[in-house]
mmCIF file of C-alpha atoms and ligand atoms in Angstrom:
data_model
loop_
_atom_site.group_PDB
_atom_site.id
_atom_site.type_symbol
_atom_site.label_atom_id
_atom_site.label_comp_id
_atom_site.label_asym_id
_atom_site.label_seq_id
_atom_site.Cartn_x
_atom_site.Cartn_y
_atom_site.Cartn_z
ATOM 1 C CA MET A 4 98.299 128.272 81.619
ATOM 2 C CA PRO A 5 95.901 126.241 83.715
ATOM 3 C CA ALA A 6 95.799 127.196 87.360
ATOM 4 C CA PRO A 7 97.376 124.531 89.568
ATOM 5 C CA THR A 8 94.014 123.963 91.193
ATOM 6 C CA SER A 9 92.342 123.031 87.918
ATOM 7 C CA SER A 10 94.927 120.374 87.063
ATOM 8 C CA ALA A 11 94.576 118.941 90.548
ATOM 9 C CA ALA A 12 90.823 118.991 90.083
ATOM 10 C CA ALA A 13 91.200 117.187 86.747
ATOM 11 C CA ALA A 14 93.312 114.490 88.402
ATOM 12 C CA ALA A 15 90.797 114.172 91.220
ATOM 13 C CA ASN A 16 87.986 113.780 88.689
ATOM 14 C CA ALA A 17 89.942 111.197 86.741
ATOM 15 C CA VAL A 18 90.690 109.167 89.865
ATOM 16 C CA GLN A 19 87.109 109.374 91.059
ATOM 17 C CA GLN A 20 85.674 108.437 87.664
ATOM 18 C CA ALA A 21 88.079 105.561 87.294
ATOM 19 C CA ALA A 22 87.281 104.312 90.787
ATOM 20 C CA SER A 23 83.593 104.098 89.959
ATOM 21 C CA SER A 24 84.027 102.576 86.505
ATOM 22 C CA SER A 25 83.660 98.860 85.953
ATOM 23 C CA THR A 26 86.803 98.694 83.815
ATOM 24 C CA MET A 27 88.891 99.017 86.984
ATOM 25 C CA ALA A 28 90.294 95.614 87.892
ATOM 26 C CA PRO A 29 89.739 94.608 91.530
ATOM 27 C CA LEU A 30 92.522 93.008 93.509
ATOM 28 C CA ASN A 31 92.445 89.329 92.497
ATOM 29 C CA ALA A 32 94.559 86.744 94.301
ATOM 30 C CA ASP A 33 93.911 84.162 91.560
ATOM 31 C CA LEU A 34 96.179 86.125 89.189
ATOM 32 C CA LEU A 35 99.206 85.643 91.455
ATOM 33 C CA GLN A 36 102.557 85.100 89.749
ATOM 34 C CA ILE A 37 105.409 83.636 91.768
ATOM 35 C CA THR A 38 109.135 84.053 91.153
ATOM 36 C CA LEU A 39 111.066 82.095 93.734
ATOM 37 C CA ASN A 40 114.248 83.451 95.275
ATOM 38 C CA GLU A 41 117.005 81.066 94.135
ATOM 39 C CA ASN A 42 119.509 82.661 96.511
ATOM 40 C CA ALA A 43 117.483 82.557 99.692
ATOM 41 C CA PRO A 44 119.806 82.328 102.689
ATOM 42 C CA ALA A 45 119.076 79.716 105.341
ATOM 43 C CA PRO A 46 116.806 80.998 108.107
ATOM 44 C CA ASP A 47 118.820 82.589 110.899
ATOM 45 C CA PHE A 48 117.016 83.268 114.149
ATOM 46 C CA GLU A 49 120.067 84.263 116.193
ATOM 47 C CA LYS A 50 119.816 87.619 117.947
ATOM 48 C CA LEU A 51 116.572 88.710 116.374
ATOM 49 C CA VAL A 52 116.328 92.487 116.569
ATOM 50 C CA PHE A 53 112.961 93.912 115.518
ATOM 51 C CA GLY A 54 112.793 94.560 111.792
ATOM 52 C CA GLN A 55 116.433 93.949 110.933
ATOM 53 C CA LYS A 56 116.204 90.676 109.011
ATOM 54 C CA PHE A 57 113.753 89.899 106.225
ATOM 55 C CA SER A 58 112.385 86.719 104.723
ATOM 56 C CA PRO A 59 113.494 85.987 101.134
ATOM 57 C CA HIS A 60 110.196 86.860 99.433
ATOM 58 C CA MET A 61 107.883 89.823 99.205
ATOM 59 C CA LEU A 62 104.428 90.368 97.790
ATOM 60 C CA ILE A 63 103.725 93.322 95.523
ATOM 61 C CA VAL A 64 100.769 94.593 93.474
ATOM 62 C CA GLU A 65 100.702 97.776 91.444
ATOM 63 C CA TRP A 66 97.661 99.977 90.962
ATOM 64 C CA ASN A 67 96.900 102.833 88.620
ATOM 65 C CA HIS A 68 93.804 104.941 88.229
ATOM 66 C CA LYS A 69 93.105 103.768 84.676
ATOM 67 C CA SER A 70 93.184 100.007 84.977
ATOM 68 C CA GLY A 71 92.967 99.354 88.719
ATOM 69 C CA TRP A 72 94.866 96.553 90.440
ATOM 70 C CA GLY A 73 97.502 94.715 88.433
ATOM 71 C CA VAL A 74 98.901 91.202 88.679
ATOM 72 C CA PRO A 75 99.933 90.323 92.248
ATOM 73 C CA LYS A 76 103.508 89.064 92.384
ATOM 74 C CA ILE A 77 105.519 87.174 94.953
ATOM 75 C CA GLN A 78 109.140 87.807 94.145
ATOM 76 C CA PRO A 79 112.564 87.868 95.823
ATOM 77 C CA TYR A 80 112.818 90.486 98.598
ATOM 78 C CA GLY A 81 114.650 93.506 97.233
ATOM 79 C CA PRO A 82 114.658 97.246 96.533
ATOM 80 C CA LEU A 83 111.760 99.029 94.860
ATOM 81 C CA SER A 84 112.215 101.189 91.800
ATOM 82 C CA LEU A 85 110.576 104.539 92.485
ATOM 83 C CA SER A 86 110.313 107.974 90.885
ATOM 84 C CA PRO A 87 112.170 110.529 93.000
ATOM 85 C CA ALA A 88 109.023 112.639 92.668
ATOM 86 C CA ALA A 89 106.748 109.936 94.114
ATOM 87 C CA PRO A 90 104.234 111.498 96.551
ATOM 88 C CA VAL A 91 105.154 108.997 99.270
ATOM 89 C CA LEU A 92 108.603 110.612 99.380
ATOM 90 C CA HIS A 93 107.340 114.197 99.549
ATOM 91 C CA TYR A 94 103.893 114.226 101.071
ATOM 92 C CA ALA A 95 104.014 110.982 103.080
ATOM 93 C CA SER A 96 101.327 109.409 100.858
ATOM 94 C CA GLY A 97 101.792 106.069 102.507
ATOM 95 C CA LEU A 98 100.495 103.822 105.243
ATOM 96 C CA PHE A 99 101.212 100.475 106.802
ATOM 97 C CA GLU A 100 99.945 97.664 108.974
ATOM 98 C CA GLY A 101 101.597 95.483 111.583
ATOM 99 C CA MET A 102 100.597 91.807 111.812
ATOM 100 C CA LYS A 103 102.260 88.548 112.727
ATOM 101 C CA ALA A 104 102.383 84.920 111.628
ATOM 102 C CA TYR A 105 102.479 82.548 114.619
ATOM 103 C CA ARG A 106 103.910 79.022 114.460
ATOM 104 C CA SER A 107 101.882 76.601 116.512
ATOM 105 C CA ALA A 108 103.680 75.283 119.592
ATOM 106 C CA ASP A 109 101.992 71.863 119.329
ATOM 107 C CA GLY A 110 104.428 70.512 116.745
ATOM 108 C CA SER A 111 101.755 70.414 114.030
ATOM 109 C CA GLY A 112 103.699 72.945 112.000
ATOM 110 C CA LYS A 113 100.560 75.064 111.586
ATOM 111 C CA ILE A 114 101.144 78.756 111.051
ATOM 112 C CA ARG A 115 98.365 81.164 111.942
ATOM 113 C CA LEU A 116 97.287 84.742 111.413
ATOM 114 C CA PHE A 117 95.317 86.514 114.149
ATOM 115 C CA ARG A 118 92.376 88.798 113.313
ATOM 116 C CA ALA A 119 93.893 89.686 109.950
ATOM 117 C CA ASP A 120 90.492 90.953 108.790
ATOM 118 C CA LYS A 121 90.802 93.775 111.355
ATOM 119 C CA ASN A 122 94.144 94.805 109.878
ATOM 120 C CA MET A 123 92.637 94.811 106.389
ATOM 121 C CA GLU A 124 89.673 96.930 107.501
ATOM 122 C CA ARG A 125 92.012 99.398 109.158
ATOM 123 C CA MET A 126 94.345 99.442 106.153
ATOM 124 C CA ASN A 127 91.436 100.283 103.878
ATOM 125 C CA ARG A 128 90.279 103.056 106.215
ATOM 126 C CA SER A 129 93.841 104.446 106.193
ATOM 127 C CA ALA A 130 93.943 104.212 102.388
ATOM 128 C CA ALA A 131 90.643 106.047 102.013
ATOM 129 C CA ARG A 132 91.843 108.824 104.338
ATOM 130 C CA ALA A 133 95.123 109.198 102.447
ATOM 131 C CA GLY A 134 93.464 109.296 99.006
ATOM 132 C CA LEU A 135 95.105 105.985 98.126
ATOM 133 C CA PRO A 136 93.218 103.113 96.503
ATOM 134 C CA THR A 137 91.252 100.644 98.605
ATOM 135 C CA PHE A 138 91.156 96.921 97.875
ATOM 136 C CA ASP A 139 89.419 93.676 98.756
ATOM 137 C CA GLY A 140 90.946 92.733 102.102
ATOM 138 C CA GLU A 141 90.050 89.055 101.742
ATOM 139 C CA GLU A 142 92.020 88.856 98.506
ATOM 140 C CA PHE A 143 95.002 90.496 100.162
ATOM 141 C CA ILE A 144 94.819 88.039 103.071
ATOM 142 C CA LYS A 145 94.864 85.143 100.573
ATOM 143 C CA LEU A 146 98.014 86.602 99.049
ATOM 144 C CA ILE A 147 99.646 87.155 102.433
ATOM 145 C CA LYS A 148 98.863 83.557 103.424
ATOM 146 C CA THR A 149 100.543 82.327 100.248
ATOM 147 C CA LEU A 150 103.565 84.510 101.001
ATOM 148 C CA VAL A 151 103.774 83.104 104.537
ATOM 149 C CA ARG A 152 103.479 79.530 103.208
ATOM 150 C CA ILE A 153 106.339 80.169 100.778
ATOM 151 C CA ASP A 154 108.473 81.675 103.565
ATOM 152 C CA ARG A 155 107.246 79.242 106.262
ATOM 153 C CA ASP A 156 110.803 78.208 107.160
ATOM 154 C CA TYR A 157 111.395 81.807 108.199
ATOM 155 C CA VAL A 158 108.657 81.755 110.831
ATOM 156 C CA PRO A 159 110.771 81.253 113.970
ATOM 157 C CA HIS A 160 110.189 78.259 116.268
ATOM 158 C CA GLY A 161 111.180 79.805 119.611
ATOM 159 C CA GLU A 162 108.668 80.692 122.267
ATOM 160 C CA GLY A 163 107.129 84.076 121.586
ATOM 161 C CA GLN A 164 108.962 84.428 118.270
ATOM 162 C CA THR A 165 106.998 85.295 115.149
ATOM 163 C CA LEU A 166 107.238 86.360 111.556
ATOM 164 C CA TYR A 167 106.279 90.035 111.629
ATOM 165 C CA LEU A 168 104.288 91.080 108.548
ATOM 166 C CA ARG A 169 104.376 94.613 107.232
ATOM 167 C CA PRO A 170 101.678 95.314 104.627
ATOM 168 C CA THR A 171 102.399 98.711 103.051
ATOM 169 C CA LEU A 172 100.656 100.989 100.553
ATOM 170 C CA ILE A 173 102.427 103.926 98.915
ATOM 171 C CA GLY A 174 101.584 106.583 96.316
ATOM 172 C CA THR A 175 104.072 106.369 93.451
ATOM 173 C CA PRO A 176 103.226 108.468 90.349
ATOM 174 C CA ASP A 177 106.065 110.382 88.693
ATOM 175 C CA THR A 178 104.741 113.786 89.718
ATOM 176 C CA LEU A 179 105.127 116.450 92.360
ATOM 177 C CA GLY A 180 101.452 117.324 91.958
ATOM 178 C CA MET A 181 99.662 117.432 95.273
ATOM 179 C CA GLY A 182 96.535 115.648 94.114
ATOM 180 C CA VAL A 183 95.451 112.157 95.078
ATOM 181 C CA PRO A 184 98.043 109.681 93.731
ATOM 182 C CA THR A 185 97.186 108.163 90.331
ATOM 183 C CA GLU A 186 99.542 105.230 90.877
ATOM 184 C CA ALA A 187 100.288 103.113 93.931
ATOM 185 C CA LYS A 188 102.107 100.029 95.116
ATOM 186 C CA LEU A 189 100.679 97.646 97.684
ATOM 187 C CA TYR A 190 103.241 95.288 99.144
ATOM 188 C CA CYS A 191 104.074 93.099 102.103
ATOM 189 C CA ILE A 192 107.467 92.268 103.559
ATOM 190 C CA CYS A 193 108.171 89.825 106.401
ATOM 191 C CA SER A 194 110.669 89.968 109.245
ATOM 192 C CA PRO A 195 111.417 87.209 111.787
ATOM 193 C CA VAL A 196 111.183 88.819 115.234
ATOM 194 C CA GLY A 197 112.107 87.665 118.709
ATOM 195 C CA ASN A 198 110.102 87.330 121.877
ATOM 196 C CA TYR A 199 109.542 90.812 123.285
ATOM 197 C CA TYR A 200 109.738 89.324 126.775
ATOM 198 C CA SER A 201 113.128 87.713 126.434
ATOM 199 C CA SER A 202 114.926 90.400 124.462
ATOM 200 C CA GLY A 203 116.892 92.583 126.853
ATOM 201 C CA THR A 204 115.015 95.694 127.916
ATOM 202 C CA GLY A 205 111.701 94.234 126.741
ATOM 203 C CA SER A 206 111.391 91.972 129.776
ATOM 204 C CA LYS A 207 111.355 94.971 132.088
ATOM 205 C CA PRO A 208 108.508 97.398 132.653
ATOM 206 C CA VAL A 209 108.855 100.700 130.847
ATOM 207 C CA SER A 210 108.937 104.209 132.255
ATOM 208 C CA LEU A 211 107.000 106.941 130.475
ATOM 209 C CA LEU A 212 107.630 110.625 130.029
ATOM 210 C CA ALA A 213 104.277 112.413 129.819
ATOM 211 C CA ARG A 214 104.719 115.353 127.480
ATOM 212 C CA THR A 215 102.493 118.348 127.016
ATOM 213 C CA ASP A 216 104.797 120.209 124.590
ATOM 214 C CA VAL A 217 104.384 117.775 121.687
ATOM 215 C CA VAL A 218 101.106 116.345 120.369
ATOM 216 C CA ARG A 219 100.802 113.055 118.495
ATOM 217 C CA ALA A 220 97.265 113.425 117.172
ATOM 218 C CA TRP A 221 94.300 115.782 117.327
ATOM 219 C CA PRO A 222 90.576 115.646 116.566
ATOM 220 C CA GLY A 223 90.028 115.697 112.817
ATOM 221 C CA GLY A 224 93.651 114.741 112.207
ATOM 222 C CA THR A 225 95.003 111.377 111.123
ATOM 223 C CA GLY A 226 95.960 109.805 114.460
ATOM 224 C CA CYS A 227 93.322 107.105 114.116
ATOM 225 C CA TYR A 228 94.811 105.894 110.821
ATOM 226 C CA LYS A 229 98.122 104.068 110.443
ATOM 227 C CA LEU A 230 99.481 106.728 108.085
ATOM 228 C CA ALA A 231 103.243 107.030 107.671
ATOM 229 C CA ALA A 232 102.831 110.756 108.312
ATOM 230 C CA ASN A 233 101.992 110.141 111.978
ATOM 231 C CA TYR A 234 105.267 108.467 112.843
ATOM 232 C CA ALA A 235 108.095 110.712 111.613
ATOM 233 C CA GLY A 236 107.027 113.423 114.027
ATOM 234 C CA ALA A 237 107.033 111.004 116.941
ATOM 235 C CA THR A 238 110.612 109.791 116.614
ATOM 236 C CA ARG A 239 112.423 112.860 117.953
ATOM 237 C CA PRO A 240 110.192 113.214 121.037
ATOM 238 C CA ALA A 241 110.799 109.495 121.672
ATOM 239 C CA MET A 242 114.559 109.997 121.476
ATOM 240 C CA ASP A 243 114.336 112.993 123.829
ATOM 241 C CA ALA A 244 112.450 110.836 126.331
ATOM 242 C CA LEU A 245 115.248 108.246 126.136
ATOM 243 C CA LEU A 246 117.855 110.936 126.721
ATOM 244 C CA GLU A 247 115.928 112.044 129.808
ATOM 245 C CA GLY A 248 116.043 108.473 131.123
ATOM 246 C CA TYR A 249 112.542 107.267 130.171
ATOM 247 C CA HIS A 250 111.678 104.482 127.741
ATOM 248 C CA GLN A 251 108.690 105.925 125.908
ATOM 249 C CA VAL A 252 106.557 109.004 125.434
ATOM 250 C CA LEU A 253 103.150 109.169 127.076
ATOM 251 C CA TRP A 254 101.205 111.265 124.595
ATOM 252 C CA LEU A 255 98.861 113.729 126.286
ATOM 253 C CA PHE A 256 96.169 115.746 124.599
ATOM 254 C CA GLY A 257 94.219 118.889 125.375
ATOM 255 C CA PRO A 258 94.129 121.421 128.201
ATOM 256 C CA ASP A 259 92.942 118.696 130.575
ATOM 257 C CA ARG A 260 95.987 116.590 129.604
ATOM 258 C CA GLN A 261 94.209 113.401 128.601
ATOM 259 C CA LEU A 262 96.294 110.257 128.398
ATOM 260 C CA THR A 263 96.023 109.031 124.816
ATOM 261 C CA GLU A 264 98.689 106.502 123.825
ATOM 262 C CA VAL A 265 102.162 105.373 124.809
ATOM 263 C CA GLY A 266 104.783 105.363 122.034
ATOM 264 C CA ALA A 267 102.927 103.433 119.309
ATOM 265 C CA MET A 268 100.773 101.436 121.706
ATOM 266 C CA ASN A 269 97.329 101.912 123.200
ATOM 267 C CA LEU A 270 97.175 102.546 126.928
ATOM 268 C CA PHE A 271 95.230 100.823 129.680
ATOM 269 C CA VAL A 272 94.925 102.061 133.263
ATOM 270 C CA VAL A 273 93.507 99.771 135.936
ATOM 271 C CA PHE A 274 91.986 101.692 138.848
ATOM 272 C CA ARG A 275 91.102 100.072 142.127
ATOM 273 C CA ASP A 276 88.603 101.115 144.727
ATOM 274 C CA GLN A 277 89.396 99.493 148.050
ATOM 275 C CA GLY A 278 86.418 97.903 149.712
ATOM 276 C CA VAL A 279 86.271 96.826 153.328
ATOM 277 C CA ASP A 280 88.466 93.830 152.467
ATOM 278 C CA SER A 281 90.243 92.399 149.437
ATOM 279 C CA GLU A 282 87.110 90.447 148.533
ATOM 280 C CA SER A 283 85.226 93.659 147.858
ATOM 281 C CA THR A 284 87.894 95.741 146.108
ATOM 282 C CA ARG A 285 86.474 96.926 142.789
ATOM 283 C CA TYR A 286 88.545 97.347 139.641
ATOM 284 C CA GLN A 287 88.021 99.494 136.598
ATOM 285 C CA VAL A 288 89.989 98.838 133.427
ATOM 286 C CA ALA A 289 90.001 102.081 131.423
ATOM 287 C CA THR A 290 91.295 102.996 127.994
ATOM 288 C CA ALA A 291 90.683 106.062 125.839
ATOM 289 C CA ALA A 292 87.555 105.987 123.672
ATOM 290 C CA LEU A 293 87.840 106.040 119.878
ATOM 291 C CA ASP A 294 85.347 108.836 119.358
ATOM 292 C CA ASP A 295 87.513 111.877 118.599
ATOM 293 C CA GLY A 296 89.973 110.452 116.055
ATOM 294 C CA THR A 297 93.084 110.833 118.223
ATOM 295 C CA ILE A 298 93.441 107.156 119.151
ATOM 296 C CA LEU A 299 94.712 104.427 116.834
ATOM 297 C CA PRO A 300 92.138 101.619 117.026
ATOM 298 C CA GLY A 301 94.514 98.815 117.953
ATOM 299 C CA VAL A 302 93.611 95.210 117.236
ATOM 300 C CA THR A 303 95.231 94.224 120.541
ATOM 301 C CA ARG A 304 93.217 96.930 122.336
ATOM 302 C CA ASP A 305 90.027 95.566 120.822
ATOM 303 C CA THR A 306 91.017 91.999 121.693
ATOM 304 C CA ILE A 307 91.652 92.895 125.341
ATOM 305 C CA LEU A 308 88.380 94.840 125.624
ATOM 306 C CA SER A 309 86.467 91.985 123.983
ATOM 307 C CA LEU A 310 87.962 89.351 126.290
ATOM 308 C CA LEU A 311 87.373 91.408 129.434
ATOM 309 C CA ARG A 312 83.777 92.165 128.422
ATOM 310 C CA ALA A 313 83.107 88.522 127.572
ATOM 311 C CA TYR A 314 84.523 87.590 130.980
ATOM 312 C CA LYS A 315 82.354 90.144 132.728
ATOM 313 C CA ALA A 316 79.298 88.905 130.832
ATOM 314 C CA GLY A 317 80.085 85.337 131.887
ATOM 315 C CA ASN A 318 80.735 84.165 128.324
ATOM 316 C CA VAL A 319 84.322 83.095 128.864
ATOM 317 C CA GLN A 320 86.227 81.670 131.831
ATOM 318 C CA ILE A 321 89.457 83.506 132.603
ATOM 319 C CA GLU A 322 91.605 82.759 135.625
ATOM 320 C CA GLY A 323 93.643 85.453 137.325
ATOM 321 C CA LEU A 324 91.136 88.316 137.177
ATOM 322 C CA PRO A 325 88.996 89.832 139.934
ATOM 323 C CA LYS A 326 85.497 88.324 140.077
ATOM 324 C CA PRO A 327 83.366 89.440 137.093
ATOM 325 C CA GLU A 328 81.099 91.541 139.309
ATOM 326 C CA LEU A 329 84.119 93.401 140.704
ATOM 327 C CA ILE A 330 85.638 94.453 137.383
ATOM 328 C CA ASP A 331 84.353 97.175 135.058
ATOM 329 C CA VAL A 332 85.631 97.790 131.547
ATOM 330 C CA VAL A 333 85.268 101.322 130.231
ATOM 331 C CA GLU A 334 86.351 103.431 127.291
ATOM 332 C CA ARG A 335 86.659 106.914 128.688
ATOM 333 C CA LYS A 336 88.826 109.965 129.167
ATOM 334 C CA VAL A 337 91.589 109.663 131.787
ATOM 335 C CA THR A 338 93.476 112.849 132.657
ATOM 336 C CA MET A 339 96.827 113.466 134.340
ATOM 337 C CA ASP A 340 94.983 115.087 137.260
ATOM 338 C CA GLU A 341 93.116 111.824 137.853
ATOM 339 C CA ILE A 342 96.365 109.825 137.625
ATOM 340 C CA ILE A 343 98.107 112.109 140.135
ATOM 341 C CA GLU A 344 95.161 112.065 142.533
ATOM 342 C CA LYS A 345 94.587 108.313 142.355
ATOM 343 C CA ALA A 346 98.284 107.455 142.517
ATOM 344 C CA GLU A 347 98.468 109.359 145.806
ATOM 345 C CA LYS A 348 95.526 107.386 147.170
ATOM 346 C CA SER A 349 96.999 104.052 145.949
ATOM 347 C CA GLN A 350 94.022 103.678 143.644
ATOM 348 C CA ILE A 351 96.038 102.759 140.572
ATOM 349 C CA ALA A 352 96.510 99.002 140.343
ATOM 350 C CA GLU A 353 98.485 98.862 137.105
ATOM 351 C CA VAL A 354 99.166 100.624 133.808
ATOM 352 C CA PHE A 355 100.068 98.876 130.577
ATOM 353 C CA GLY A 356 100.394 99.463 126.861
ATOM 354 C CA SER A 357 99.059 97.176 124.122
ATOM 355 C CA GLY A 358 100.081 96.531 120.533
ATOM 356 C CA THR A 359 100.929 93.742 118.118
ATOM 357 C CA ALA A 360 104.698 93.971 118.681
ATOM 358 C CA ALA A 361 104.719 93.510 122.481
ATOM 359 C CA VAL A 362 101.117 92.308 123.000
ATOM 360 C CA VAL A 363 101.157 94.081 126.382
ATOM 361 C CA CYS A 364 103.876 96.046 128.145
ATOM 362 C CA SER A 365 103.791 97.173 131.757
ATOM 363 C CA VAL A 366 104.521 100.684 133.024
ATOM 364 C CA ASP A 367 106.289 101.284 136.335
ATOM 365 C CA LYS A 368 106.674 105.060 136.344
ATOM 366 C CA ILE A 369 105.276 108.193 134.701
ATOM 367 C CA GLY A 370 107.447 111.293 134.618
ATOM 368 C CA PHE A 371 105.361 114.467 134.530
ATOM 369 C CA GLU A 372 106.347 118.097 135.053
ATOM 370 C CA GLY A 373 109.510 117.227 136.922
ATOM 371 C CA MET A 374 108.061 114.570 139.230
ATOM 372 C CA ASP A 375 107.888 110.804 138.923
ATOM 373 C CA ILE A 376 104.620 109.053 139.618
ATOM 374 C CA PRO A 377 105.333 105.446 140.649
ATOM 375 C CA ILE A 378 102.985 102.781 139.254
ATOM 376 C CA PRO A 379 102.667 99.467 141.117
ATOM 377 C CA ILE A 380 104.399 96.431 139.608
ATOM 378 C CA GLN A 381 104.445 92.886 140.941
ATOM 379 C CA ALA A 382 107.577 90.762 141.309
ATOM 380 C CA ASP A 383 107.421 89.422 137.734
ATOM 381 C CA GLY A 384 107.270 92.964 136.364
ATOM 382 C CA MET A 385 103.570 92.774 135.558
ATOM 383 C CA GLY A 386 100.168 93.469 137.054
ATOM 384 C CA ALA A 387 97.363 90.921 137.361
ATOM 385 C CA VAL A 388 95.251 92.162 134.453
ATOM 386 C CA MET A 389 98.210 92.530 132.123
ATOM 387 C CA ARG A 390 99.641 89.103 133.042
ATOM 388 C CA THR A 391 96.272 87.483 132.451
ATOM 389 C CA MET A 392 95.746 89.274 129.147
ATOM 390 C CA LEU A 393 99.230 88.276 127.978
ATOM 391 C CA ARG A 394 98.370 84.618 128.565
ATOM 392 C CA GLU A 395 94.875 84.831 127.074
ATOM 393 C CA VAL A 396 95.835 86.827 123.962
ATOM 394 C CA THR A 397 99.012 84.878 123.126
ATOM 395 C CA GLY A 398 97.162 81.611 123.780
ATOM 396 C CA ARG A 399 94.698 82.538 121.043
ATOM 397 C CA GLN A 400 97.381 83.855 118.701
ATOM 398 C CA TRP A 401 99.469 80.673 118.831
ATOM 399 C CA GLY A 402 96.497 78.343 118.835
ATOM 400 C CA ALA A 403 96.919 76.950 122.372
ATOM 401 C CA ILE A 404 93.442 78.318 123.151
ATOM 402 C CA PRO A 405 91.117 77.361 120.270
ATOM 403 C CA CYS A 406 89.622 80.487 118.738
ATOM 404 C CA PRO A 407 88.378 79.876 115.184
ATOM 405 C CA GLU A 408 86.635 83.248 114.947
ATOM 406 C CA TRP A 409 89.921 85.120 115.401
ATOM 407 C CA SER A 410 92.603 82.737 114.224
ATOM 408 C CA THR A 411 93.142 81.354 110.701
ATOM 409 C CA VAL A 412 95.697 78.854 109.482
ATOM 410 C CA CYS A 413 97.864 79.941 106.538
HETATM 411 C C1 LIG B 513 99.859 100.124 115.549
HETATM 412 C C2 LIG B 513 99.581 101.049 116.669
HETATM 413 C C3 LIG B 513 98.949 100.635 117.862
HETATM 414 C C4 LIG B 513 98.648 99.192 118.156
HETATM 415 O O1 LIG B 513 97.773 98.599 117.254
HETATM 416 P P1 LIG B 513 97.691 96.996 117.168
HETATM 417 O O2 LIG B 513 96.705 96.772 116.081
HETATM 418 O O3 LIG B 513 97.241 96.518 118.478
HETATM 419 O O4 LIG B 513 99.058 96.527 116.828
HETATM 420 C C5 LIG B 513 98.647 101.586 118.820
HETATM 421 N N1 LIG B 513 98.964 102.878 118.649
HETATM 422 C C6 LIG B 513 99.581 103.320 117.531
HETATM 423 C C7 LIG B 513 99.887 104.758 117.410
HETATM 424 C C8 LIG B 513 99.907 102.419 116.516
HETATM 425 O O5 LIG B 513 100.542 102.852 115.429
#
């Protein structure tokens, strides 16, 4: 009987050989086949709860290690047929992305994607880490654009409302073997979602429970990839935080209790260093660096850093921020000790999270070891940097601020 390791090694060899052979078909959007949903219900944008309603079509492409990517299909939204042994169900051999389609507010009917190439790059990095097949991101974007055009009536019209896109890649062979999956499905489903800022609790700042007893990610782990495996373990700590009266978990890491992320968002802390008068107060916008693999490289995080750096360099005009010479933008470690010390000295100006779902989300309190650290919030529930970034990022997403390098029309 062959040792289990040798059969796994054989599978690994087969997958590797196939991947390097020219007989493997690349992902090709030109092969698309479309089956329209004859029973599509009329769009319904009443009471949009995140991820509860879906558009009538989905995109799906199958892959196997012998022939590569198959024929991409747009077909009616519906259940998948899956082996009960599929690795995604046992070993979490799966990953996802979160993107949105934005309907222009200018009445032109244009629908846009924002920095979709970044999502494709990240999805391919996740796939490589999970031993799942990679693909040509530009081809996948073409397919997603076609899907959005077909389901354009399901892109909501209301302010701040979008069609949320969920590209997904899962390992599907009919085997419990622990090797790299020899079959996979790449798909994308779409869900009309409401405006985070007008949907109940979303309009209010969130309170965080900083936890040292649970860890989201660690150096050398998979925290910097959007792997399904990272999220199951985060749900129970999130529920516990809710039961303790906080909205989200502030994930800490290491003996020095570094602030890493909040829920499934990146975290920004704005420090302020009072000068002799308000004209000379200096600000530092800080977020964790991406160097140790514990931080998910958010597209929104990158967008905010890019805008702030362009502002500081004098390459873009942005109203509502401190003068460029008074604001620094840094990727660095921030620890709980620093938060406690600077909160006491009133040197924290604001704290906010960032991610595709909310864009930005303000924090008004951090619970830590039995005490609550209050974080300043202005009357509209935001801080100056967050408010400005909300306007600047959404302006570019919806097309109100022209931004051809980041925004593409479907
Ligand atoms: C998706 C995600 C983010 C935000 O990434 P965006 O690309 O900005 O949406 C941040 N942290 C975690 C853990 C995430 O899963």
